[in-house]
Amino acid sequence: MPHDLLPPGRKSGIPSATTSRNMYHLSLHMSYLTNGRGALDALVTRKRICMKGCDIIHEGKEGRSAYLIYNGWACSYRLLRNGTRQIINFHVPGDLLGIRRLLSPNFDDNLCAITCIELGEIDIDSLLTMLCTDNRLSMSILWSAFREEAIIAQHLVDIGRRKPINRAAHFFLELGARLNLAGFGAKTEYDCPLTQSLIADALGLTAVHFNRVLKQLRELNAMTFHNGRVEFLDDRKLEHLADFDSSYLR
Amino acid sequence: MPHDLLPPGRKSGIPSATTSRNMYHLSLHMSYLTNGRGALDALVTRKRICMKGCDIIHEGKEGRSAYLIYNGWACSYRLLRNGTRQIINFHVPGDLLGIRRLLSPNFDDNLCAITCIELGEIDIDSLLTMLCTDNRLSMSILWSAFREEAIIAQHLVDIGRRKPINRAAHFFLELGARLNLAGFGAKTEYDCPLTQSLIADALGLTAVHFNRVLKQLRELNAMTFHNGRVEFLDDRKLEHLADFDSSYLR
DNA sequence: CGTCCCGTTGATGCCAATCAACCCGGGTGG
DNA sequence: CCACCCGGGTTGATTGGCATCAACGGGACG
């Protein structure tokens, strides 16, 4: 039974990642979200800190909150009866978490802190009432739902039809693009606090095999991933491997 | 290069499936959607018929319409450079198609008619302006976006971490549950106009191997799929295989 | 009657899961 | 302090499952 993100964990040995920025410099990655952001920020009632490995939202548990990530990383995942785990999506600073339970708790996945994470807590009920009056806010929420759906759909295509090496290339490119849009990381490198087995669980591979795939990427001089840092060595080669087009992120 | 749904095709040899109902008896599957349904129906400007195999929305093509399915089936899919196809989701009567392009054309996948299909066309711009005034309508749209996201996420888990036989079992159970909620099909059987290779492309398998999986399910006396008809022989065995819980559909 | 699409089955080969061993660095406790 | 453990990463050997290639049958349709 995999449990590498279940225990509360010790003090993170992992560098605090890409999050050493002003908390107001959040992922203003698109017009709608930018417009709605002010209204969203206003709804944050309190700050919450989650330690690395803690569940932020647990499946089935009633909860009346959504969260805005100020800094740190999280992931949504599902555990299967056969003991495996599928990670649905990783979440980076600026992302909005848990909106799906706005309308139904059944829609939501487990949500777990990958690094120590700082969250703005938003009360679902006040969000709901605000939605009725503030139109830009509803647009913002809708946008963010669509964007997440597009990311997940892309992820689905990745897992369903791409070979592991292409899948991995696509993953790192997408993550880089997302961080870039959120105002973090450079074009050719970024901090990434994920472990190999976390990524493997997102890509539908075993950790062992993902490790070999990383080796291949290294030997192709396409990219490296060491000590929580991703470096793109040959963008064109990578993009060719990944068949990547970032337009769905905008 | 797979193309079994690309050509316009001849007159469908496939029975017109589960769609022989009153067109107003649409998938009123949930409170929010029900509330918003009237408003949505009112926005339908004209009816459109698509022949089996026709693209309803094609990636990249500008289009300012969303569609409501009156009857017939469709699917959203993406084609990869390597010549394979991944089907993201199947759509049944009552589903709302193409809302993601409400906010950005980049978000949308290809959309194709699987059977001859009857659609209500909704102008995106009037939908947008309506959203600003009609609150139940925005809730309805939001709900439908969340639900679709939940379905896709479930699909992702399926492909990423379940073995083909469990995947197939899950697929048929989900489809059955969706049809049921939409008011079609009985508990233990339903019409399903999909071909084996369509389903295989949704499940991330080859058609050949999916065929063998169907054989296994048959030999386990769990279910059969013949001539466009699904029959569940042993629900408990199936549900055990699939680890299925339908709550995310409601 | 020939063609096309769909479903079915067999034979073969490869790729990724699995099992296993080992390294490294950091914590922890005797 | 050293011994030990534990989580994360790396590599090798082996197995099996799924893709691939190929052939055929049947039904629908021109």
XYZ file of C-alpha atoms (C1' of nucleotides) in Angstrom:
560
model
C 0.000 0.000 0.000
C 1.558 3.250 -1.088
C 1.581 5.837 1.605
C 4.384 8.193 0.855
C 2.198 11.199 1.181
C -0.088 9.981 3.903
C 1.984 10.371 7.077
C 2.407 13.887 8.405
C 6.117 13.563 7.749
C 9.007 15.271 9.379
C 10.272 18.715 8.716
C 10.516 18.856 4.956
C 13.943 18.012 3.624
C 12.750 19.388 0.353
C 13.606 22.953 -0.522
C 10.542 25.100 -0.142
C 10.299 25.137 -3.886
C 9.194 27.977 -6.040
C 7.139 29.652 -3.451
C 9.357 32.369 -2.066
C 7.328 35.165 -3.575
C 4.987 37.796 -2.441
C 1.696 36.123 -1.714
C -0.159 38.690 -3.735
C 1.832 37.836 -6.781
C -0.450 34.945 -7.442
C -1.132 33.105 -10.625
C -2.943 35.849 -12.466
C -2.823 33.663 -15.475
C -5.842 34.814 -17.352
C -8.198 37.657 -17.768
C -11.269 36.127 -16.171
C -9.412 34.877 -13.200
C -7.689 38.202 -12.835
C -10.970 39.986 -12.810
C -12.494 37.645 -10.307
C -9.429 37.426 -8.161
C -10.158 40.451 -6.084
C -13.575 39.136 -5.185
C -12.114 35.739 -4.362
C -9.407 37.172 -2.153
C -12.065 39.096 -0.301
C -13.810 35.856 0.556
C -10.815 34.362 2.316
C -11.773 34.185 5.949
C -8.615 32.780 7.424
C -5.267 31.395 6.585
C -4.529 27.741 7.032
C -1.205 25.951 7.016
C -0.936 22.288 6.111
C 2.158 20.266 6.803
C 3.708 18.192 4.090
C 1.777 14.980 3.639
C -1.423 16.159 5.324
C -4.787 15.750 3.758
C -6.401 19.075 2.973
C -9.705 17.583 1.958
C -10.548 13.982 2.488
C -12.984 12.131 0.313
C -16.374 11.755 1.834
C -15.576 14.043 4.718
C -18.036 16.857 4.886
C -16.374 20.188 4.502
C -17.660 23.593 3.608
C -14.467 25.178 2.422
C -12.564 25.812 -0.753
C -8.959 26.945 -0.717
C -6.698 29.292 -2.549
C -3.037 28.247 -2.585
C -0.745 31.021 -1.426
C 2.333 28.898 -1.585
C 3.358 25.263 -1.622
C 2.182 22.382 -3.757
C -0.709 19.961 -3.449
C -2.251 17.160 -5.456
C -5.652 15.616 -5.908
C -5.667 11.862 -6.035
C -7.738 8.784 -5.644
C -6.838 5.513 -3.952
C -7.991 2.229 -5.415
C -8.969 -0.926 -3.702
C -6.064 -2.730 -5.317
C -3.697 -0.536 -3.345
C -2.559 1.725 -6.147
C -2.966 5.452 -6.311
C -3.802 7.686 -9.235
C -2.884 11.318 -8.970
C -5.367 13.375 -10.910
C -3.631 16.713 -10.879
C -0.938 18.678 -9.150
C -1.746 22.112 -7.805
C 0.627 25.041 -7.658
C 0.436 28.474 -6.048
C -2.502 30.481 -7.304
C -4.680 27.449 -7.925
C -8.130 27.248 -6.461
C -8.915 23.957 -4.701
C -12.135 22.241 -3.841
C -14.594 24.314 -5.831
C -16.244 21.193 -7.120
C -17.744 20.583 -3.728
C -19.440 23.890 -4.230
C -22.327 21.989 -5.695
C -21.772 18.452 -4.517
C -19.360 16.808 -2.105
C -19.472 13.735 -4.321
C -17.552 15.442 -7.028
C -14.410 15.930 -5.113
C -11.220 13.942 -4.837
C -8.806 13.620 -1.998
C -6.508 16.561 -1.726
C -3.114 16.350 -0.118
C -0.287 18.742 0.660
C 2.935 17.770 -1.074
C 5.022 20.419 0.561
C 4.140 22.458 3.582
C 1.415 24.627 2.136
C -0.209 27.945 2.951
C -3.877 28.255 2.082
C -6.547 30.881 2.096
C -9.771 29.334 3.316
C -12.988 30.291 1.559
C -16.361 29.452 2.976
C -18.388 27.627 0.372
C -21.687 29.082 1.493
C -20.578 32.679 1.295
C -19.008 31.868 -2.041
C -22.358 30.534 -3.212
C -24.224 33.608 -2.131
C -21.581 35.852 -3.648
C -21.944 33.991 -6.926
C -25.538 35.133 -7.128
C -24.622 38.783 -7.034
C -21.140 39.060 -8.454
C -21.028 38.135 -12.047
C -17.333 38.433 -12.601
C -16.888 36.019 -9.758
C -19.031 33.361 -11.400
C -17.098 33.817 -14.614
C -13.898 33.422 -12.732
C -15.059 30.212 -11.121
C -16.379 28.893 -14.384
C -13.115 29.691 -16.098
C -11.133 27.935 -13.482
C -13.377 24.878 -13.723
C -12.981 24.744 -17.496
C -9.271 25.149 -17.307
C -8.946 22.347 -14.825
C -11.105 20.159 -16.988
C -8.911 20.907 -19.986
C -5.825 19.971 -18.011
C -7.342 16.727 -16.844
C -8.523 15.863 -20.343
C -5.036 16.458 -21.640
C -3.722 14.269 -18.883
C -6.151 11.584 -19.916
C -4.932 11.664 -23.498
C -1.408 11.465 -22.197
C -1.971 8.363 -20.157
C -4.249 6.674 -22.610
C -2.294 7.029 -25.799
C 1.238 8.233 -25.317
C 4.292 6.145 -24.626
C 5.952 6.685 -21.270
C 8.750 8.820 -22.608
C 6.411 11.133 -24.462
C 4.154 11.193 -21.472
C 6.971 12.294 -19.215
C 8.123 14.965 -21.644
C 4.602 16.272 -21.892
C 4.237 16.320 -18.163
C 7.311 18.402 -17.528
C 6.522 20.822 -20.310
C 3.011 21.355 -19.099
C 4.128 21.857 -15.535
C 6.724 24.354 -16.687
C 4.157 26.248 -18.712
C 1.751 26.351 -15.802
C 4.390 27.657 -13.450
C 5.408 30.222 -16.003
C 1.882 31.456 -16.423
C 1.632 31.658 -12.663
C 4.744 33.790 -12.573
C 7.215 31.208 -11.340
C 10.251 29.621 -12.872
C 12.283 30.491 -15.907
C 11.731 29.260 -19.427
C 14.305 26.503 -19.231
C 14.270 25.422 -15.610
C 12.128 25.352 -12.524
C 11.935 23.973 -9.013
C 9.769 20.947 -8.641
C 9.296 19.458 -5.184
C 7.735 16.245 -6.447
C 9.258 12.836 -5.915
C 9.667 10.366 -8.718
C 7.000 8.122 -7.306
C 4.511 10.983 -7.078
C 5.023 11.762 -10.733
C 4.879 8.082 -11.601
C 1.525 7.861 -9.862
C 0.313 10.761 -11.948
C 1.564 9.256 -15.182
C 0.228 5.779 -14.578
C 3.692 4.208 -14.362
C 5.651 2.476 -11.642
C 8.294 4.517 -9.902
C 10.969 2.143 -11.154
C 10.008 2.523 -14.739
C 9.605 6.264 -14.493
C 13.129 6.377 -13.203
C 14.312 4.617 -16.342
C 12.355 7.007 -18.478
C 14.073 9.912 -16.779
C 17.360 8.251 -17.587
C 16.394 8.036 -21.228
C 15.501 11.716 -21.285
C 18.839 12.475 -19.709
C 20.721 10.355 -22.222
C 18.887 12.021 -25.065
C 20.157 15.318 -23.699
C 16.571 16.466 -23.610
C 16.138 17.315 -19.932
C 17.205 16.469 -16.397
C 15.377 16.227 -13.097
C 17.618 16.166 -10.052
C 17.245 17.357 -6.497
C 13.900 18.961 -7.065
C 15.023 20.910 -10.085
C 13.929 20.474 -13.686
C 16.213 21.648 -16.473
C 15.314 21.631 -20.119
C 18.396 20.989 -22.233
C 16.814 20.768 -25.646
C 13.418 22.408 -25.909
C 12.767 21.458 -29.487
C 13.554 17.820 -28.887
C 11.304 17.835 -25.845
C 8.428 19.522 -27.590
C 8.751 17.113 -30.433
C 8.631 14.173 -28.032
C 5.698 15.607 -26.179
C 3.682 16.949 -29.093
C 2.992 19.816 -26.760
C 0.870 22.868 -27.421
C 0.215 25.048 -24.428
C -2.859 26.838 -25.725
C -5.225 24.849 -23.550
C -3.685 26.467 -20.504
C -4.646 29.979 -21.400
C -4.501 5.966 -39.047
C -7.816 5.172 -37.394
C -10.726 6.758 -39.130
C -13.737 4.762 -38.272
C -15.648 7.777 -37.164
C -14.258 10.292 -39.558
C -16.030 9.479 -42.807
C -19.636 10.609 -43.063
C -20.636 6.980 -43.315
C -23.677 5.491 -44.908
C -27.095 5.256 -43.464
C -26.540 3.879 -40.013
C -26.904 0.154 -39.826
C -26.979 0.552 -36.108
C -30.333 0.581 -34.376
C -31.153 4.115 -33.398
C -30.328 3.136 -29.874
C -31.967 4.320 -26.735
C -33.302 7.489 -28.137
C -36.845 6.685 -29.061
C -38.347 8.879 -26.386
C -40.076 12.134 -26.169
C -37.476 14.769 -26.763
C -38.612 16.697 -23.748
C -37.958 13.744 -21.527
C -34.341 14.731 -21.346
C -31.778 13.882 -18.783
C -33.184 15.862 -15.926
C -30.707 14.146 -13.766
C -30.170 16.683 -11.056
C -31.708 19.562 -9.313
C -29.462 22.310 -10.620
C -29.654 21.129 -14.154
C -33.355 20.718 -13.859
C -33.747 24.253 -12.657
C -31.604 25.638 -15.386
C -33.024 23.457 -18.074
C -35.925 25.644 -18.934
C -33.652 28.608 -19.458
C -31.331 26.489 -21.578
C -34.099 25.143 -23.755
C -35.229 28.691 -24.319
C -31.844 29.544 -25.756
C -31.994 26.921 -28.463
C -32.273 28.847 -31.690
C -32.498 26.024 -34.161
C -32.331 22.306 -34.493
C -29.410 20.660 -36.173
C -29.023 17.101 -37.398
C -25.639 15.482 -37.741
C -25.125 12.300 -39.658
C -23.234 9.443 -38.091
C -19.517 10.107 -38.278
C -19.759 13.848 -38.812
C -17.780 16.303 -36.781
C -20.012 18.533 -34.698
C -17.199 20.754 -33.533
C -13.745 20.571 -34.949
C -10.680 21.549 -32.999
C -9.383 24.972 -33.849
C -12.384 25.823 -35.968
C -14.045 28.938 -34.729
C -17.576 28.315 -33.682
C -19.970 30.218 -31.554
C -22.359 27.466 -30.624
C -22.961 24.986 -27.891
C -25.351 22.080 -28.319
C -27.913 20.194 -26.350
C -28.332 16.550 -27.392
C -31.960 15.682 -28.088
C -31.165 12.202 -29.251
C -28.261 10.178 -30.544
C -24.762 9.721 -29.204
C -21.560 11.688 -29.637
C -18.022 11.629 -28.335
C -15.256 14.107 -27.689
C -11.839 12.955 -28.718
C -8.364 14.022 -29.612
C -6.116 12.760 -32.374
C -2.410 12.378 -31.777
C 0.446 12.862 -34.133
C 1.332 9.219 -33.816
C -1.955 8.342 -35.474
C -3.819 7.111 -32.436
C -6.995 8.525 -31.023
C -8.072 9.038 -27.464
C -11.741 9.383 -26.759
C -12.244 11.664 -23.795
C -15.907 11.086 -23.144
C -19.079 9.774 -24.702
C -22.165 11.948 -24.716
C -25.718 10.733 -24.435
C -29.085 12.422 -24.849
C -29.524 15.306 -22.456
C -25.846 16.181 -22.341
C -24.697 19.681 -23.059
C -21.817 19.924 -25.545
C -19.220 22.564 -26.200
C -19.762 24.827 -23.223
C -16.053 25.005 -22.653
C -15.701 27.196 -25.668
C -17.932 29.588 -23.824
C -14.808 31.174 -22.466
C -12.086 30.001 -24.807
C -12.001 28.068 -28.058
C -8.720 26.541 -26.881
C -10.471 24.495 -24.294
C -12.448 22.370 -26.600
C -11.895 18.969 -28.089
C -13.124 17.508 -31.300
C -16.701 16.423 -31.107
C -18.127 13.787 -33.353
C -21.512 12.185 -33.918
C -21.454 8.460 -33.290
C -24.994 7.871 -34.422
C -27.144 10.194 -36.402
C -27.790 12.861 -33.831
C -30.322 15.580 -33.222
C -29.044 18.729 -31.567
C -30.402 21.956 -30.218
C -28.056 24.752 -31.153
C -27.340 27.426 -28.576
C -25.613 30.642 -29.440
C -22.647 31.130 -27.161
C -22.956 34.886 -27.057
C -26.573 34.934 -26.010
C -25.729 32.240 -23.488
C -23.022 34.490 -22.099
C -25.317 37.462 -21.776
C -27.994 35.284 -20.218
C -25.498 34.046 -17.687
C -25.116 37.571 -16.404
C -28.761 37.885 -15.555
C -30.048 34.400 -14.890
C -28.516 32.921 -11.867
C -30.060 29.514 -12.060
C -28.634 29.234 -15.511
C -25.073 29.870 -14.333
C -25.550 27.280 -11.622
C -26.787 24.845 -14.160
C -23.785 25.403 -16.387
C -21.417 25.210 -13.479
C -22.989 21.983 -12.342
C -22.698 20.445 -15.705
C -19.043 21.475 -15.950
C -18.273 19.954 -12.558
C -20.055 16.773 -13.391
C -18.180 16.371 -16.622
C -14.935 17.003 -14.841
C -15.787 14.341 -12.288
C -16.523 11.867 -15.056
C -13.277 12.604 -16.825
C -11.306 12.350 -13.610
C -12.874 8.985 -12.965
C -11.972 7.961 -16.472
C -8.412 9.044 -15.824
C -8.174 6.864 -12.746
C -9.573 4.027 -14.772
C -7.005 4.227 -17.505
C -4.108 5.042 -15.250
C -4.458 2.383 -12.624
C -6.974 -0.294 -13.462
C -6.374 -3.451 -15.408
C -8.208 -3.748 -18.700
C -10.871 -6.073 -17.381
C -11.683 -3.827 -14.440
C -11.561 -0.849 -16.719
C -14.083 -2.375 -19.061
C -16.388 -3.371 -16.226
C -16.215 0.116 -14.829
C -16.914 1.625 -18.199
C -20.092 -0.340 -18.782
C -21.367 0.227 -15.287
C -20.808 3.950 -15.502
C -22.439 4.170 -18.867
C -25.415 2.223 -17.582
C -25.732 4.490 -14.584
C -25.554 7.599 -16.728
C -28.225 6.322 -19.062
C -30.362 5.406 -16.125
C -30.061 8.839 -14.605
C -30.963 10.267 -17.971
C -34.065 8.145 -18.032
C -32.951 5.484 -20.486
C -32.319 1.811 -20.179
C -33.181 -0.699 -17.539
C -31.094 -1.680 -14.565
C -29.603 -4.757 -16.152
C -29.413 -3.949 -19.822
C -29.234 -1.095 -22.263
C -28.700 -0.242 -25.897
C -25.235 0.940 -26.722
C -24.471 1.970 -30.294
C -20.712 2.034 -29.785
C -18.328 -0.205 -31.666
C -15.626 -2.171 -29.931
C -12.931 0.005 -31.378
C -14.629 3.181 -30.169
C -14.725 1.829 -26.661
C -11.168 0.593 -26.968
C -10.087 4.100 -27.944
C -11.795 5.425 -24.865
C -10.198 2.860 -22.581
C -6.694 3.202 -23.953
C -6.626 -0.326 -25.377
C -6.388 -1.766 -28.844
C -9.592 -3.008 -30.380
C -8.157 -6.512 -30.540
C -7.350 -6.639 -26.908
C -10.625 -5.088 -25.861
C -12.319 -7.834 -27.789
C -10.455 -10.402 -25.699
C -11.437 -8.595 -22.542
C -15.079 -8.782 -23.572
C -14.599 -12.475 -24.048
C -13.255 -12.782 -20.528
C -16.245 -10.894 -19.140
C -18.503 -13.206 -21.074
C -16.746 -16.309 -19.826
C -16.948 -15.034 -16.273
C -20.694 -14.776 -16.784
C -20.433 -11.177 -15.726
C -21.846 -9.394 -18.769
C -22.251 -9.522 -22.519
C -22.067 -6.926 -25.256
C -23.513 -8.030 -28.572
C -25.253 -6.245 -31.400
C -25.337 -2.912 -29.684
C -26.830 -4.280 -26.518
C -25.251 -4.530 -23.095
C -26.524 -7.100 -20.624
C -25.384 -7.435 -17.072
C -25.496 -11.048 -15.983
C -23.962 -10.742 -12.559
C -24.130 -7.269 -11.078
C -22.240 -8.059 -7.934
C -19.377 -9.680 -9.798
C -19.228 -6.683 -12.113
C -19.317 -4.136 -9.359
C -16.637 -6.009 -7.553
C -14.464 -6.038 -10.654
C -15.074 -2.378 -11.307
C -14.919 -1.048 -7.765
C -17.757 1.129 -8.883
C -19.556 3.780 -6.878
C -21.944 5.934 -8.814
C -22.123 8.861 -6.424
C -19.907 11.089 -8.551
C -22.610 11.113 -11.197
C -25.175 12.808 -9.028
C -21.039 -10.713 -56.335
C -17.473 -7.837 -54.460
C -16.356 -4.519 -50.988
C -16.224 -2.549 -46.595
C -16.760 -2.581 -41.757
C -16.898 -5.011 -37.633
C -15.869 -8.729 -34.787
C -13.007 -12.794 -33.681
C -8.976 -15.665 -33.066
C -4.028 -17.140 -33.422
C 1.050 -16.276 -33.287
C 4.781 -13.387 -32.046
C 7.624 -9.916 -29.770
C 8.416 -6.126 -26.925
C 7.776 -3.121 -23.263
C 6.640 -2.137 -18.681
C 5.518 -4.418 -14.129
C 7.591 -6.963 -10.710
C 11.046 -8.595 -7.550
C 15.290 -7.699 -5.724
C 19.527 -5.550 -4.384
C 22.147 -1.556 -3.313
C 23.528 3.479 -2.519
C 23.022 7.770 -0.374
C 21.740 11.252 3.117
C 19.319 12.545 7.187
C 17.233 11.377 11.502
C 16.965 8.992 15.520
C 18.094 6.408 19.466
C 21.098 3.390 22.043
C 29.487 8.728 18.561
C 28.046 5.052 15.930
C 24.473 1.919 14.448
C 20.409 1.671 12.525
C 16.447 2.833 9.927
C 13.832 4.939 6.388
C 12.602 7.307 2.282
C 14.159 8.308 -2.205
C 16.737 7.092 -6.121
C 19.253 3.719 -9.261
C 20.113 -0.548 -11.593
C 19.710 -5.560 -12.984
C 17.028 -9.861 -14.075
C 12.797 -11.962 -15.076
C 7.940 -12.403 -16.323
C 3.767 -11.562 -18.331
C 0.445 -8.713 -20.474
C -0.760 -6.067 -24.173
C 0.390 -4.386 -28.880
C 1.119 -5.856 -33.270
C 0.589 -8.434 -37.432
C -2.163 -11.427 -39.825
C -6.025 -14.074 -41.398
C -10.851 -15.111 -41.631
C -16.104 -14.905 -41.142
C -20.372 -12.530 -41.385
C -23.552 -8.936 -42.361
C -24.795 -4.751 -44.907
C -24.768 -2.442 -48.926
C -23.792 -1.058 -53.676
